[in-house]
Amino acid sequence: MLAGALSATRSAAASGLSAVASRRGWVFGSAVRLTQLQDEPALRAAVLRECAVFTPEIDLKWDAIEPAPGRWSLGNIDGLVGFASEHGKTVRGHTLLWHRSTPAWVDQRLREHRDWRLISRHFASLMPRYGDAITQWDVVNEPIETGHRMDGLRRSVFLEAFGPDYIRRALVEARTVAPRARLMLNEYSLEYDNREERDRRYLFLKLIEGLKRSGTPLDGIGLQGHLDLRKGTVATSSIAGFLKELADMGLEIVVTELDVKEADYTATPDARDRMVADEVRRYLDTVLAQRGVSGVLTWGLSDRQSWLEVLEEDYRRFPGAWTKGDGPGLNRGLPYDAGMHRKPMYRAIEAAFHGR
Ligand code: GLA
């Protein structure tokens, strides 16, 4: 693990996944909302037992903290950071710039005035405030989009307002405001060998190489790790090659949002859990074998909090599979089921951390 990486030492719980992870120098954590911790004692206990680090699921996003100009709403993130500190945990700074959590008023002002001061003010309002508690920030979330531009940059409001240089500027700005923070880019769909994900890996690497070549302060890369059984199985050798390139550039690598979208909801729950666990094991065995990897976070601990749903199209793929009144239940792509029982995915993560 790299020096100064997501700290594993201070906060490892006595038992649970973070304890297992910490033996090999990794951290384990999960996304969570303050309100979930307040409302659900069993989840709160599991989070404390399993996690060394939390990602604020929504509490730190720009539209959550400043929904209208100057109308700050920092109660939830302050509460989450306080909870973490009280229990010896750390928090990931997710996320400063993301096209999907930019409040409408910011979007409009950026399009009209192209004024970088809005970005500076945003970073300066948040980064020093959580200076000691949040040491690692996703400065830009999801900068890549295929199918539009040769450089693969997403056509976001930031690109439209400031041009392709906005990513470098954002990282430089973040370094100025928070000189000791670890600065990251966080990205999705980098795991499979379909045409789009091959392009995404290539374009993302090109972007990162350019940033490093120009001396931009970039410390690490977040791999969201939203696995998807509809896409087949993860492309282990492509992932290994991709991560080697990142590690060769001296970057820290974190799996930031691991979960699994299922493909076959007609199988028995046991079979479904096995397919999820097998895919997680394949993925983590590959990732954890690479240099530079400092930890793994899931996007929630229990299926009940998952953003992944059984979709209309999933039902359509299996016509007649469910009679009126029954159905496949929740997507089962997280370590705990809705009743807070550990599933095979939990054991897969544990075994991957053990390396056996
Ligand atoms: C993306 C974002 C996260 C979260 C998830 C799922 O991966 O980075 O913040 O919103 O989607 O909702």
Coordinates of C-alpha atoms and ligand atoms in Angstrom, one line a residue:
M1 CA 0.0 0.0 0.0
L2 CA 1.2 3.5 -0.7
A3 CA 2.3 5.9 2.0
G4 CA -0.4 8.2 3.0
A5 CA -3.1 6.0 1.5
L6 CA -6.5 5.6 3.0
S7 CA -5.6 5.0 6.6
A8 CA -6.1 1.4 7.7
T9 CA -4.5 1.6 11.1
R10 CA -6.4 4.0 13.3
S11 CA -9.8 2.7 12.5
A12 CA -9.8 -1.0 12.0
A13 CA -12.6 -2.6 14.0
A14 CA -11.8 -5.6 16.2
S15 CA -13.7 -8.0 14.0
G16 CA -15.5 -7.8 10.6
L17 CA -14.3 -7.1 7.1
S18 CA -12.1 -4.1 7.9
A19 CA -10.2 -6.2 10.5
V20 CA -9.6 -8.9 7.9
A21 CA -8.6 -6.3 5.3
S22 CA -6.3 -4.4 7.6
R23 CA -4.1 -7.5 8.1
R24 CA -2.9 -7.1 4.5
G25 CA -2.8 -3.3 4.7
W26 CA -6.2 -2.7 3.0
V27 CA -9.3 -0.9 4.3
F28 CA -12.9 -1.9 3.9
G29 CA -15.8 0.4 4.0
S30 CA -19.2 1.3 2.7
A31 CA -21.4 4.1 1.5
V32 CA -23.9 5.2 4.1
R33 CA -26.3 8.1 4.9
L34 CA -26.5 9.7 8.3
T35 CA -30.3 9.1 8.4
Q36 CA -29.8 5.4 7.8
L37 CA -27.5 5.2 10.8
Q38 CA -30.0 7.1 12.9
D39 CA -33.0 5.1 11.8
E40 CA -31.7 1.5 11.6
P41 CA -29.8 0.2 14.6
A42 CA -28.9 -3.1 12.9
L43 CA -27.3 -1.3 10.0
R44 CA -25.5 1.0 12.4
A45 CA -24.1 -1.9 14.3
A46 CA -23.0 -3.6 11.1
V47 CA -21.4 -0.5 9.7
L48 CA -19.5 0.0 13.0
R49 CA -18.4 -3.7 13.0
E50 CA -17.4 -4.0 9.3
C51 CA -16.2 -0.6 8.2
A52 CA -13.0 1.5 8.7
V53 CA -14.2 4.1 6.2
F54 CA -17.5 5.5 5.0
T55 CA -18.5 7.2 1.8
P56 CA -21.3 9.7 2.3
E57 CA -23.9 8.3 0.0
I58 CA -25.6 11.6 -0.8
D59 CA -24.7 13.8 2.2
L60 CA -21.7 15.5 0.6
K61 CA -23.0 16.1 -2.9
W62 CA -23.3 19.7 -4.0
D63 CA -27.1 19.6 -4.5
A64 CA -27.4 18.2 -1.0
I65 CA -25.2 20.7 0.8
E66 CA -26.1 23.9 -1.1
P67 CA -29.4 23.4 -2.8
A68 CA -29.9 27.2 -3.4
P69 CA -27.2 29.9 -3.4
G70 CA -25.9 30.5 0.1
R71 CA -28.5 28.1 1.6
W72 CA -26.1 25.7 3.2
S73 CA -27.3 22.3 4.5
L74 CA -24.4 20.8 6.2
G75 CA -26.2 19.0 9.1
N76 CA -26.1 15.6 7.6
I77 CA -22.5 15.6 6.5
D78 CA -21.3 17.2 9.7
G79 CA -23.3 14.5 11.6
L80 CA -21.7 11.7 9.5
V81 CA -18.2 13.1 9.9
G82 CA -18.8 13.5 13.6
F83 CA -20.1 9.9 13.9
A84 CA -17.0 8.7 12.0
S85 CA -14.6 10.6 14.2
E86 CA -16.3 9.5 17.4
H87 CA -15.8 5.8 16.3
G88 CA -12.3 6.1 14.9
K89 CA -13.4 5.8 11.3
T90 CA -12.5 8.0 8.3
V91 CA -14.7 9.4 5.5
R92 CA -14.1 9.6 1.8
G93 CA -14.8 13.0 0.2
H94 CA -17.4 11.9 -2.4
T95 CA -17.6 14.1 -4.5
L96 CA -16.7 17.6 -5.4
L97 CA -17.7 17.8 -9.1
W98 CA -20.3 15.4 -10.6
H99 CA -22.6 16.4 -13.4
R100 CA -25.5 14.5 -11.8
S101 CA -25.3 16.3 -8.4
T102 CA -24.7 19.8 -9.6
P103 CA -27.6 22.0 -8.3
A104 CA -29.7 23.6 -11.0
W105 CA -28.6 27.1 -9.9
V106 CA -24.9 26.2 -10.3
D107 CA -25.6 24.6 -13.6
Q108 CA -27.3 27.7 -14.8
R109 CA -24.7 30.1 -13.6
L110 CA -21.9 28.1 -15.0
R111 CA -23.5 28.0 -18.4
E112 CA -24.3 31.7 -18.3
H113 CA -21.1 33.2 -16.8
R114 CA -18.4 30.5 -17.0
D115 CA -17.1 31.8 -13.7
W116 CA -14.5 29.6 -12.1
R117 CA -15.0 31.4 -8.8
L118 CA -18.1 29.2 -8.2
I119 CA -15.8 26.1 -8.3
S120 CA -13.2 27.8 -6.1
R121 CA -15.8 28.8 -3.6
H122 CA -17.3 25.3 -3.5
F123 CA -13.9 23.7 -2.8
A124 CA -12.9 26.3 -0.3
S125 CA -16.2 25.9 1.6
L126 CA -15.8 22.1 2.0
M127 CA -12.3 20.9 1.9
P128 CA -10.8 22.9 4.8
R129 CA -14.0 22.4 6.9
Y130 CA -13.4 18.6 6.9
G131 CA -9.6 18.9 6.7
D132 CA -8.7 16.3 9.4
A133 CA -11.6 14.0 8.9
I134 CA -11.7 13.7 5.1
T135 CA -8.3 13.0 3.7
Q136 CA -9.2 11.6 0.3
W137 CA -11.5 13.4 -2.2
D138 CA -13.1 12.4 -5.5
V139 CA -12.4 15.7 -7.1
V140 CA -14.2 14.8 -10.4
N141 CA -16.6 11.9 -10.6
E142 CA -17.3 10.2 -14.0
P143 CA -15.3 12.4 -16.4
I144 CA -15.5 9.8 -19.2
E145 CA -18.2 9.4 -21.8
T146 CA -17.8 7.5 -25.1
G147 CA -19.4 8.1 -28.4
H148 CA -19.1 11.9 -28.7
R149 CA -15.6 13.3 -28.5
M150 CA -12.2 12.0 -29.6
D151 CA -10.8 12.6 -26.1
G152 CA -13.7 10.8 -24.5
L153 CA -14.5 13.6 -22.1
R154 CA -18.1 13.7 -20.9
R155 CA -20.1 16.6 -22.2
S156 CA -20.9 18.0 -18.8
V157 CA -21.6 21.5 -17.7
F158 CA -18.0 21.7 -16.5
L159 CA -16.6 20.8 -20.0
E160 CA -19.0 23.3 -21.6
A161 CA -18.1 26.1 -19.3
F162 CA -14.3 25.6 -19.0
G163 CA -13.2 23.3 -21.8
P164 CA -11.2 20.1 -21.4
D165 CA -8.8 21.7 -19.1
Y166 CA -11.4 21.8 -16.3
I167 CA -10.1 18.5 -14.8
R168 CA -6.6 19.8 -14.4
R169 CA -7.8 23.1 -13.0
A170 CA -10.0 21.3 -10.5
L171 CA -7.2 19.2 -9.2
V172 CA -4.9 22.2 -9.0
E173 CA -7.6 24.1 -7.2
A174 CA -8.1 21.2 -4.7
R175 CA -4.4 21.0 -4.0
T176 CA -4.2 24.7 -3.3
V177 CA -7.2 24.6 -0.9
A178 CA -6.2 21.3 0.8
P179 CA -2.5 20.7 0.3
R180 CA -2.4 17.5 2.3
A181 CA -5.5 15.8 0.8
R182 CA -5.3 12.8 -1.5
L183 CA -6.9 13.8 -4.8
M184 CA -8.7 11.3 -7.0
L185 CA -10.8 10.8 -10.1
N186 CA -13.6 8.3 -9.7
E187 CA -15.0 6.3 -12.7
Y188 CA -17.4 3.5 -13.7
S189 CA -17.7 0.7 -16.3
L190 CA -14.1 -0.3 -16.5
E191 CA -14.5 -4.0 -15.8
Y192 CA -15.8 -5.9 -18.8
D193 CA -14.5 -6.7 -22.3
N194 CA -17.2 -5.2 -24.4
R195 CA -16.4 -2.5 -26.9
E196 CA -17.6 0.4 -24.7
E197 CA -15.7 -0.6 -21.6
R198 CA -12.5 -1.2 -23.6
D199 CA -12.9 2.3 -25.0
R200 CA -13.5 3.7 -21.5
R201 CA -10.4 2.1 -20.1
Y202 CA -8.3 3.4 -23.0
L203 CA -9.7 6.9 -22.8
F204 CA -9.5 7.1 -19.0
L205 CA -5.8 6.0 -19.2
K206 CA -5.1 8.7 -21.8
L207 CA -6.7 11.3 -19.7
I208 CA -4.7 10.2 -16.6
E209 CA -1.4 10.0 -18.5
G210 CA -2.0 13.5 -19.8
L211 CA -2.6 14.8 -16.3
K212 CA 0.4 13.1 -14.9
R213 CA 2.6 14.3 -17.8
S214 CA 1.6 17.9 -17.1
G215 CA 2.5 17.6 -13.4
T216 CA -1.2 17.8 -12.3
P217 CA -1.7 16.8 -8.6
L218 CA -3.5 13.5 -9.0
D219 CA -2.9 10.9 -6.3
G220 CA -5.3 8.1 -7.0
I221 CA -8.1 6.6 -9.0
G222 CA -11.5 5.3 -7.7
L223 CA -12.9 2.3 -9.6
Q224 CA -16.6 2.4 -8.8
G225 CA -16.8 -1.4 -9.4
H226 CA -20.6 -1.6 -10.1
L227 CA -20.4 -5.2 -11.4
D228 CA -23.2 -6.4 -13.7
L229 CA -23.9 -10.0 -14.4
R230 CA -25.9 -9.0 -17.5
K231 CA -22.5 -8.2 -19.1
G232 CA -21.0 -11.7 -18.5
T233 CA -18.0 -12.1 -16.2
V234 CA -15.3 -9.5 -15.4
A235 CA -12.4 -9.3 -17.8
T236 CA -9.7 -10.3 -15.4
S237 CA -6.6 -9.9 -17.6
S238 CA -7.8 -6.5 -19.0
I239 CA -8.4 -5.3 -15.5
A240 CA -5.0 -6.5 -14.4
G241 CA -3.3 -4.7 -17.3
F242 CA -5.3 -1.5 -16.7
L243 CA -4.5 -1.4 -13.0
K244 CA -0.8 -2.1 -13.7
E245 CA -0.7 1.0 -15.9
L246 CA -2.2 3.0 -13.1
A247 CA 0.1 1.6 -10.5
D248 CA 3.1 2.3 -12.8
M249 CA 2.1 5.9 -12.7
G250 CA 2.4 5.8 -8.9
L251 CA -1.4 6.1 -8.4
E252 CA -3.3 4.8 -5.4
I253 CA -6.3 2.6 -6.5
V254 CA -9.5 2.2 -4.5
V255 CA -12.6 0.2 -5.3
T256 CA -15.1 2.8 -4.3
E257 CA -18.6 1.6 -5.0
L258 CA -18.7 -2.2 -5.3
D259 CA -22.0 -3.9 -5.9
V260 CA -23.6 -6.4 -8.3
K261 CA -26.6 -6.0 -10.6
E262 CA -28.0 -9.5 -11.2
A263 CA -29.0 -11.0 -14.5
D264 CA -31.2 -14.0 -13.7
Y265 CA -33.8 -13.4 -11.2
T266 CA -35.6 -16.7 -11.8
A267 CA -32.9 -18.8 -10.1
T268 CA -33.3 -19.7 -6.4
P269 CA -32.0 -17.2 -3.9
D270 CA -29.1 -19.6 -3.1
A271 CA -28.1 -19.8 -6.7
R272 CA -28.4 -16.1 -7.2
D273 CA -26.2 -15.4 -4.2
R274 CA -23.6 -17.8 -5.5
M275 CA -23.5 -16.1 -8.9
V276 CA -23.1 -12.7 -7.2
A277 CA -20.4 -14.0 -4.8
D278 CA -18.4 -15.8 -7.6
E279 CA -18.3 -12.6 -9.6
V280 CA -17.2 -10.5 -6.6
R281 CA -14.5 -13.1 -5.8
R282 CA -13.2 -13.1 -9.4
Y283 CA -13.1 -9.3 -9.4
L284 CA -11.5 -8.8 -6.0
D285 CA -8.9 -11.6 -6.5
T286 CA -7.8 -9.7 -9.7
V287 CA -7.9 -6.2 -8.2
L288 CA -6.3 -7.1 -4.8
A289 CA -3.4 -8.8 -6.6
Q290 CA -2.3 -5.5 -8.1
R291 CA 0.1 -3.0 -6.7
G292 CA -1.2 0.3 -5.4
V293 CA -4.6 -0.9 -4.2
S294 CA -5.5 0.5 -0.8
G295 CA -9.0 -0.6 -0.2
V296 CA -12.5 -1.7 -1.1
L297 CA -15.8 0.0 -0.3
T298 CA -19.3 -1.3 -1.2
W299 CA -22.2 1.0 -2.2
G300 CA -24.2 0.1 0.9
L301 CA -24.0 -3.0 3.1
S302 CA -27.5 -4.4 2.8
D303 CA -29.7 -5.1 -0.2
R304 CA -32.4 -3.0 1.4
Q305 CA -30.3 0.2 0.9
S306 CA -29.2 -0.7 -2.6
W307 CA -29.7 1.7 -5.5
L308 CA -29.9 -1.4 -7.8
E309 CA -33.4 -2.5 -8.5
V310 CA -35.2 -5.3 -10.4
L311 CA -36.2 -3.3 -13.5
E312 CA -39.1 -3.5 -15.8
E313 CA -36.8 -4.9 -18.5
D314 CA -35.7 -7.7 -16.0
Y315 CA -39.3 -8.7 -15.7
R316 CA -39.8 -8.6 -19.4
R317 CA -36.8 -10.9 -20.0
F318 CA -38.6 -13.7 -18.1
P319 CA -42.2 -13.6 -19.2
G320 CA -44.5 -15.7 -17.1
A321 CA -41.7 -16.4 -14.5
W322 CA -43.7 -14.8 -11.7
T323 CA -47.4 -15.3 -11.1
K324 CA -49.4 -12.4 -9.7
G325 CA -48.3 -11.4 -6.2
D326 CA -44.9 -13.0 -6.1
G327 CA -41.6 -11.8 -7.6
P328 CA -37.9 -12.0 -7.3
G329 CA -37.7 -9.7 -4.3
L330 CA -34.8 -7.3 -4.1
N331 CA -31.6 -7.3 -6.2
R332 CA -29.1 -9.3 -4.1
G333 CA -25.9 -7.5 -4.9
L334 CA -24.5 -6.4 -1.5
P335 CA -22.9 -8.4 1.4
Y336 CA -26.0 -8.4 3.7
D337 CA -29.5 -9.3 2.8
A338 CA -32.5 -7.1 3.7
G339 CA -32.8 -8.8 7.1
M340 CA -29.1 -8.0 7.8
H341 CA -27.9 -11.6 7.4
R342 CA -24.5 -12.1 5.8
K343 CA -24.7 -13.6 2.3
P344 CA -22.1 -15.5 0.2
M345 CA -20.9 -12.1 -1.1
Y346 CA -19.8 -11.3 2.4
R347 CA -17.7 -14.5 2.5
A348 CA -16.3 -13.8 -1.0
I349 CA -15.0 -10.4 0.2
E350 CA -13.6 -11.9 3.3
A351 CA -11.9 -14.7 1.4
A352 CA -10.5 -12.3 -1.1
F353 CA -9.0 -10.2 1.7
H354 CA -7.6 -13.4 3.2
G355 CA -6.1 -14.4 -0.2
R356 CA -7.4 -18.0 0.0
Ligands
GLA1 C1 -22.5 6.7 -9.1 C2 -22.1 7.8 -8.2 C3 -22.5 7.5 -6.8 C4 -23.9 7.0 -6.7 C5 -24.0 5.8 -7.5 C6 -25.3 5.0 -7.4 O1 -21.8 5.6 -9.1 O2 -20.7 8.0 -8.2 O3 -22.4 8.7 -6.0 O4 -24.8 8.0 -7.0 O5 -23.8 6.2 -8.9 O6 -26.5 5.8 -7.2

